[in-house]
Short mmCIF file of C-alpha atoms in Angstrom, two decimals:
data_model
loop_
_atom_site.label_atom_id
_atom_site.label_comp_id
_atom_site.label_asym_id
_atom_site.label_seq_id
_atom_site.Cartn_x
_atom_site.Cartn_y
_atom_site.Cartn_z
CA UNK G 1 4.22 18.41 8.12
CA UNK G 2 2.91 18.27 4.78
CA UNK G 3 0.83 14.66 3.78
CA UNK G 4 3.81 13.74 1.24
CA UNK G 5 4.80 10.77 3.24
CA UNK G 6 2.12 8.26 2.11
CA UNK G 7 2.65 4.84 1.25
CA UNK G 8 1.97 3.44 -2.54
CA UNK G 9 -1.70 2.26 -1.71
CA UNK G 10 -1.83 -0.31 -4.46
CA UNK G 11 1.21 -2.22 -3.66
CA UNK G 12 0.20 -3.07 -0.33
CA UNK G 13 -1.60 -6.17 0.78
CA UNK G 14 -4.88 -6.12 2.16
CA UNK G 15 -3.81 -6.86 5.85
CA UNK G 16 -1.37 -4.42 5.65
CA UNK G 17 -3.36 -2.00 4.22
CA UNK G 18 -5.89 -2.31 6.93
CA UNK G 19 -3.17 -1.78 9.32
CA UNK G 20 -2.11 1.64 8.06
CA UNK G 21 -6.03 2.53 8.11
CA UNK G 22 -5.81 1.42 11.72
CA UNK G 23 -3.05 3.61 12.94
CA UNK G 24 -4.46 6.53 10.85
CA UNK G 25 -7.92 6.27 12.48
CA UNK G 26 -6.54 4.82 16.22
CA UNK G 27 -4.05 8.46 16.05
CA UNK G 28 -6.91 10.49 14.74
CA UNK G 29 -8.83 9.49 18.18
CA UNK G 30 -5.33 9.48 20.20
CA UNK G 31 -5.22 13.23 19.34
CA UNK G 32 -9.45 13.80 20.61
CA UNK G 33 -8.22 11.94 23.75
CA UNK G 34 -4.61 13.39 24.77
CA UNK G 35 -4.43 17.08 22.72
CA UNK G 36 -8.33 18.06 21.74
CA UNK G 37 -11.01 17.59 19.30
CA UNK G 38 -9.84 20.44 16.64
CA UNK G 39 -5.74 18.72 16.80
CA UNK G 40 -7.93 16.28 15.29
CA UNK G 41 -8.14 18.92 11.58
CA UNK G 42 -3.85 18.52 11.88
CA UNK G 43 -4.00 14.81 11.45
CA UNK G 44 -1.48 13.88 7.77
CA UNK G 45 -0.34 10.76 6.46
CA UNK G 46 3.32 11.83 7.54
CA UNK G 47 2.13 11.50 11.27
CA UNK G 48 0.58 8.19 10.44
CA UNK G 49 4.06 7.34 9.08
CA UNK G 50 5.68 8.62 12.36
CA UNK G 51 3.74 6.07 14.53
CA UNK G 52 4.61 3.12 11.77
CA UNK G 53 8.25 4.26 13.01
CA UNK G 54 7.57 4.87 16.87
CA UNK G 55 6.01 1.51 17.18
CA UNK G 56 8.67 -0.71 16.00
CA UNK G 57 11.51 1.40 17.20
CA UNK G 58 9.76 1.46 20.98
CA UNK G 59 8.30 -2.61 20.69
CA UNK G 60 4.87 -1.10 21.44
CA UNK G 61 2.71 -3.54 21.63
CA UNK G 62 -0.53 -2.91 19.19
CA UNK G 63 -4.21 -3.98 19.40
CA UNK G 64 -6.72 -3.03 16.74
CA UNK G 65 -10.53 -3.51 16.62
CA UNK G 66 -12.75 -2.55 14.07
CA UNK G 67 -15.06 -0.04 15.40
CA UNK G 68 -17.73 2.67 13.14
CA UNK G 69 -16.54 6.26 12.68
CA UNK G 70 -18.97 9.14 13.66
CA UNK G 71 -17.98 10.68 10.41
CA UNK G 72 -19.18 7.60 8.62
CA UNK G 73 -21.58 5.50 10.80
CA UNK G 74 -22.27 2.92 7.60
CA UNK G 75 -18.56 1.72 7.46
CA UNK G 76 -16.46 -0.48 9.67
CA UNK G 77 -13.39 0.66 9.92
CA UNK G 78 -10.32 -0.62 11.48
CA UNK G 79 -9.13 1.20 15.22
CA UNK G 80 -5.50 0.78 16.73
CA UNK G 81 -6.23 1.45 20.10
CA UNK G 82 -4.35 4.02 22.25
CA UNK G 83 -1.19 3.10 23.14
CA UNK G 84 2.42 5.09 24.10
CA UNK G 85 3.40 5.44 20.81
CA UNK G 86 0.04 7.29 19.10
CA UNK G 87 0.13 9.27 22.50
CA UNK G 88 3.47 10.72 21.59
CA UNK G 89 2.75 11.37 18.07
CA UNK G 90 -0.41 12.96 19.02
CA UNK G 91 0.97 15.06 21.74
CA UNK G 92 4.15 16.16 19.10
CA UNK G 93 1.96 16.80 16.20
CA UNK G 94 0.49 19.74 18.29
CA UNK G 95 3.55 21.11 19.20
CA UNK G 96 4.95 21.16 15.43
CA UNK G 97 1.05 22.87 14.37
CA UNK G 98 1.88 25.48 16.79
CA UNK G 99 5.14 25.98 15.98
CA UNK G 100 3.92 26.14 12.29
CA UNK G 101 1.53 28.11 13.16
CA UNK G 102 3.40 30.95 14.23
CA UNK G 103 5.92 30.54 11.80
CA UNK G 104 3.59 31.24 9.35
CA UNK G 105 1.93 34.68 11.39
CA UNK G 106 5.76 35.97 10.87
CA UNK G 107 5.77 35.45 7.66
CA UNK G 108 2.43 36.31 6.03
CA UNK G 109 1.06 39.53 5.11
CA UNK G 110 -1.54 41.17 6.86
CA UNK G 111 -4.92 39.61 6.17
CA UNK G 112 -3.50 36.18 6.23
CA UNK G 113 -1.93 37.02 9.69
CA UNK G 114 -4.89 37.94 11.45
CA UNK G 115 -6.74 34.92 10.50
CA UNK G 116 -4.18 32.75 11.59
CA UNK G 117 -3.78 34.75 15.00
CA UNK G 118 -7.29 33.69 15.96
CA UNK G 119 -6.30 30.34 15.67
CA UNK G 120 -3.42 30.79 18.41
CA UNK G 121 -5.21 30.54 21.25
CA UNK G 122 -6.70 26.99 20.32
CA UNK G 123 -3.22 26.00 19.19
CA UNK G 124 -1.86 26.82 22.94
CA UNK G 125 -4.63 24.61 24.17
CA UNK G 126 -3.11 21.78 22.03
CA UNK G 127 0.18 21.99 23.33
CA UNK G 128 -0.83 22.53 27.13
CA UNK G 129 -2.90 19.41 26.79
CA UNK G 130 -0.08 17.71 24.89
CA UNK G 131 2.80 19.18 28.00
CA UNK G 132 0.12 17.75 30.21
CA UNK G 133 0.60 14.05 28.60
CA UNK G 134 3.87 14.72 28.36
CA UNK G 135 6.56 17.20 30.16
CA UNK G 136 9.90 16.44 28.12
CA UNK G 137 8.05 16.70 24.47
CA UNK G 138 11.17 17.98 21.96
CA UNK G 139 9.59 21.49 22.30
CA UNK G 140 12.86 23.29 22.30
CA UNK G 141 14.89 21.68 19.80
CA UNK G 142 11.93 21.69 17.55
CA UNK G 143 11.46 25.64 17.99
CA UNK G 144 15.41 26.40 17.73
CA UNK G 145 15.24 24.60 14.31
CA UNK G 146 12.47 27.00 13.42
CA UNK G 147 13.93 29.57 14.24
CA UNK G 148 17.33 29.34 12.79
CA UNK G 149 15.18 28.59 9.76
CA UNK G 150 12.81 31.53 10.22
CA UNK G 151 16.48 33.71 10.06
CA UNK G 152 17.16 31.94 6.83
CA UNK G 153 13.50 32.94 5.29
CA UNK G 154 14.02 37.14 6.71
CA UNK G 155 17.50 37.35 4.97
CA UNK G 156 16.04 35.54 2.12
CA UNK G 157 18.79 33.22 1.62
CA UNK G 158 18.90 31.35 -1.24
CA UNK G 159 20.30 28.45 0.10
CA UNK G 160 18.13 25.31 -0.44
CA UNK G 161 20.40 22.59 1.60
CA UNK G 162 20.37 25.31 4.87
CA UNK G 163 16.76 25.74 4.81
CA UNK G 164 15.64 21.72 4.71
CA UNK G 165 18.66 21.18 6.96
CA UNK G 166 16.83 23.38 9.50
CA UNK G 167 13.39 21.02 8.68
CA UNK G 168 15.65 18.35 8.38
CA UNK G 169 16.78 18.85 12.45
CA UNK G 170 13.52 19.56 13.45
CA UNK G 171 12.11 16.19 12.47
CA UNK G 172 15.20 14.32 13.84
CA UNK G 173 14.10 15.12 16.61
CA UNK G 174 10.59 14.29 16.93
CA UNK G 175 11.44 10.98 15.56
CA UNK G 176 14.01 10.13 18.05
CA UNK G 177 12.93 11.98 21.21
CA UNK G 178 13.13 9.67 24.42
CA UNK G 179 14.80 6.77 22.21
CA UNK G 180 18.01 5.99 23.24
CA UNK G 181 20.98 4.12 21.88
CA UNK G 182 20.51 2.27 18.18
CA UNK G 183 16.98 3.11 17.73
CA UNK G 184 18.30 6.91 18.99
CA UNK G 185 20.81 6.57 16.36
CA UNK G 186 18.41 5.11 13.40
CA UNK G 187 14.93 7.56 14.58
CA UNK G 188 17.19 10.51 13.88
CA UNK G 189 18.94 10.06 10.85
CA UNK G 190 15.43 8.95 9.52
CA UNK G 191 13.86 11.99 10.70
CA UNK G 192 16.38 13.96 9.41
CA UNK G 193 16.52 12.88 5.56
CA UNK G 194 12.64 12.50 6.13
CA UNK G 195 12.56 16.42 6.79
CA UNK G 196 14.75 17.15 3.94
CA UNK G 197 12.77 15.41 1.69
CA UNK G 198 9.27 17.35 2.58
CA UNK G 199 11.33 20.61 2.86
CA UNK G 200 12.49 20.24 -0.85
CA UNK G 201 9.24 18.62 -2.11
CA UNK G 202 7.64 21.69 -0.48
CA UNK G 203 9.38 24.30 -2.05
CA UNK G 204 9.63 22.58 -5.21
CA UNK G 205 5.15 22.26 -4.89
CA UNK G 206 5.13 25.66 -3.88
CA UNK G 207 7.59 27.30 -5.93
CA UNK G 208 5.19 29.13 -8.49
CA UNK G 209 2.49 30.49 -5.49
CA UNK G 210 5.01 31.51 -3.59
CA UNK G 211 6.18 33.54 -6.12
CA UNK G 212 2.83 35.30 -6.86
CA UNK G 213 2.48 36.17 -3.47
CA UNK G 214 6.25 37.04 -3.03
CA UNK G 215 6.76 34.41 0.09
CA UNK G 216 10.23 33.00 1.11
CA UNK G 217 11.21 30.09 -1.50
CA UNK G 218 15.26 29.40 -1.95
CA UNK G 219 14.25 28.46 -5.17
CA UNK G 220 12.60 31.41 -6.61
CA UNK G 221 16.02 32.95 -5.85
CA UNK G 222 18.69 30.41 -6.75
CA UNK G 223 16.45 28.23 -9.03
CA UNK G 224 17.10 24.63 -9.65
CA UNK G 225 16.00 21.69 -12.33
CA UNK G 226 13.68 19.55 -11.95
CA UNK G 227 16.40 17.01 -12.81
CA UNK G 228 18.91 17.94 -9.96
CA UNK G 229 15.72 18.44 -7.27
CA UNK G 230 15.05 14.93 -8.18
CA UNK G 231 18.23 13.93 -7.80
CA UNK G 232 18.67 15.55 -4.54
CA UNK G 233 15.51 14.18 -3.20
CA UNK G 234 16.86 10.51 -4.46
CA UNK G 235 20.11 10.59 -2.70
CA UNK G 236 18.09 11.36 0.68
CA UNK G 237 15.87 8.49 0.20
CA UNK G 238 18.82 6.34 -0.53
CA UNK G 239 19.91 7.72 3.03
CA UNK G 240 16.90 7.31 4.65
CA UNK G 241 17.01 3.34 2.93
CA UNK G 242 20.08 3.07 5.41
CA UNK G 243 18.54 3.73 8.66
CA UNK G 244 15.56 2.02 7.78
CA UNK G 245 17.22 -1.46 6.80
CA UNK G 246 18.84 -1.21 9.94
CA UNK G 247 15.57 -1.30 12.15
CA UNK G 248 14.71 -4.53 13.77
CA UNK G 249 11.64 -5.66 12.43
CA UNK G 250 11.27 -9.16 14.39
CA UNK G 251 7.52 -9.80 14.90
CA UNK G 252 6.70 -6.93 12.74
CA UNK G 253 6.40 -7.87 9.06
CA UNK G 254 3.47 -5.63 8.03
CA UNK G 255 5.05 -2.37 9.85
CA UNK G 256 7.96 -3.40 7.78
CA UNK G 257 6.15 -3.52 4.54
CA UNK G 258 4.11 -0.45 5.27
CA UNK G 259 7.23 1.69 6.07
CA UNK G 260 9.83 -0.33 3.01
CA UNK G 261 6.40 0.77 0.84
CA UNK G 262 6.33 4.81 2.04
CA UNK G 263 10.27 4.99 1.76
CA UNK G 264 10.57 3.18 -1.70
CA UNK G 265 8.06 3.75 -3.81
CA UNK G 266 4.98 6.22 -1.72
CA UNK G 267 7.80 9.23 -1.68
CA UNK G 268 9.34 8.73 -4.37
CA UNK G 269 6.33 8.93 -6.79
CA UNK G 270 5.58 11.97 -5.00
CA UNK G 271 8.73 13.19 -6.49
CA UNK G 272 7.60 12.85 -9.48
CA UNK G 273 4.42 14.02 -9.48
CA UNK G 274 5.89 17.09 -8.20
CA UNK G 275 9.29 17.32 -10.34
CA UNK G 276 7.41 15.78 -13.29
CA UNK G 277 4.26 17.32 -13.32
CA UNK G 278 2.36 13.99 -13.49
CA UNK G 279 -1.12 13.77 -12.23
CA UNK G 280 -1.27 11.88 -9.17
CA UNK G 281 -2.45 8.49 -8.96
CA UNK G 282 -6.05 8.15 -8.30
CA UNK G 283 -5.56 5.20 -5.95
CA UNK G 284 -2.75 6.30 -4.39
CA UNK G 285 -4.43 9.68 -3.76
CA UNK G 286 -7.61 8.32 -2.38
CA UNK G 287 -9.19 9.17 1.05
CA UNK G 288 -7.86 6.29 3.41
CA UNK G 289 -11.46 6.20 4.72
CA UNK G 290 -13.26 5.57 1.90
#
């Protein structure tokens, strides 16, 4: 994933605030312990976001410490400790780096190719270690939505809605593997307007390297406005708003503001920073860790 699925930093309290630091830090060790010290260089806000989701959906229950970071020894920080949830993300965000991974060998040129083939062989370590945790990871459905999206980039189709529907299945997925019945239901149309969204906010960020260095983007072939991107982007979100107000919440009121906060106003303004050009907000931007 991509780090566009952040919460609004300065409209969250401080107790929730902390929380979010928690989880980011607690699944930042989750992936030393369960899928390797260098899964640890994957680790994005849209993961953190993930376990905000995983938690309340699965009624895992949390505990967080404060403990002192080896990257920053002066600081307390707050720690969720390991639990099922932060496993699962941990283990799944290696199997989406790999699959990324190796999407992105197939795609590149030459020189970018071989520097990202040396990286393979540490990315298959990730995802035995993560198979190890656990057996049933979405594996397969997440590499069948690459790939039907990997046949999209070689015909270059220009076809914006195929491409992040492709992303869009992938993440549905991940965010409702081994759920079952409502929360099934609610994980997976989350994950799927969640995917959309990055897809879109991707190739609307990326639109002008891509083509420089002549890369796969729909919309360097079938451009769109900023206006109707926006729009587009909008009416997921108000999608996404669905499933979310649908989640039970009972017990849970600073998950609930953390994830209300990323769906209504942290994506969003990344929307328009992207679609507007505006710079980003220097709080909002910030290193959690700080």
């Amino acid at each position: 994933m991509f780090g566009y699925v952040k919460p609004f930093i300065p409209d969250l309290r401080v107790r929730e605030h902390e929380l979010y630091r928690g989880i980011y830090c607690g699944l930042c060790r989750s992936m030393g312990r369960h899928t390797g010290c260098a899964s640890r260089l994957t680790l994005s806000y849209d993961f953190t976001f993930l376990c905000a989701v995983r938690i309340v959906l699965e009624k895992t229950p949390v505990k967080v410490s404060t403990f002192r970071c080896a990257a920053s020894p002066f600081k307390v920080r707050p720690l969720m400790h390991d639990n099922k949830s932060l496993a699962y993300c941990a283990s799944v965000a290696a199997v989406l780096t790999k699959a990324k991974l190796m999407d992105d060998i197939n795609d590149g040129d030459t020189k970018s190719t071989f520097s990202k083939r040396l990286l393979v062989p540490y990315a298959e370590r990730m995802v035995k270690r993560a198979l190890k945790y656990d057996g049933s990871l979405p594996g397969e459905k997440i590499d069948a939505a690459l790939s039907r999206l990997s046949a999209l980039e070689k015909e270059r189709s220009p076809s914006l809605d195929s491409a992040a529907d492709c992303f869009g299945d992938a993440l549905s997925a991940v965010f409702s593997h081994g759920l079952s019945g409502r929360e099934e239901t609610i994980a997976s149309a989350l994950g799927r307007c969640i995917g959309r969204c990055i897809y879109v906010l991707d190739a609307a960020d990326d639109k002008e390297k891509d083509e420089k260095s002549s890369s796969y983007n729909p919309l360097n072939i079938s451009p769109l406005s900023s206006e109707a991107l926006s729009v587009a982007v909008r009416l997921e979100l108000s999608r996404a708003e669905a499933a979310v107000s649908l989640i039970d919440f009972e017990g849970m009121p600073e998950f609930r503001e953390i994830i209300y906060n990323t769906i209504y106003e942290g994506l969003p303004k990344e929307a328009d920073r992207i679609f507007n050009k505006k710079a980003p907000n220097e709080q909002n931007g910030k290193d959690l860790n700080r």
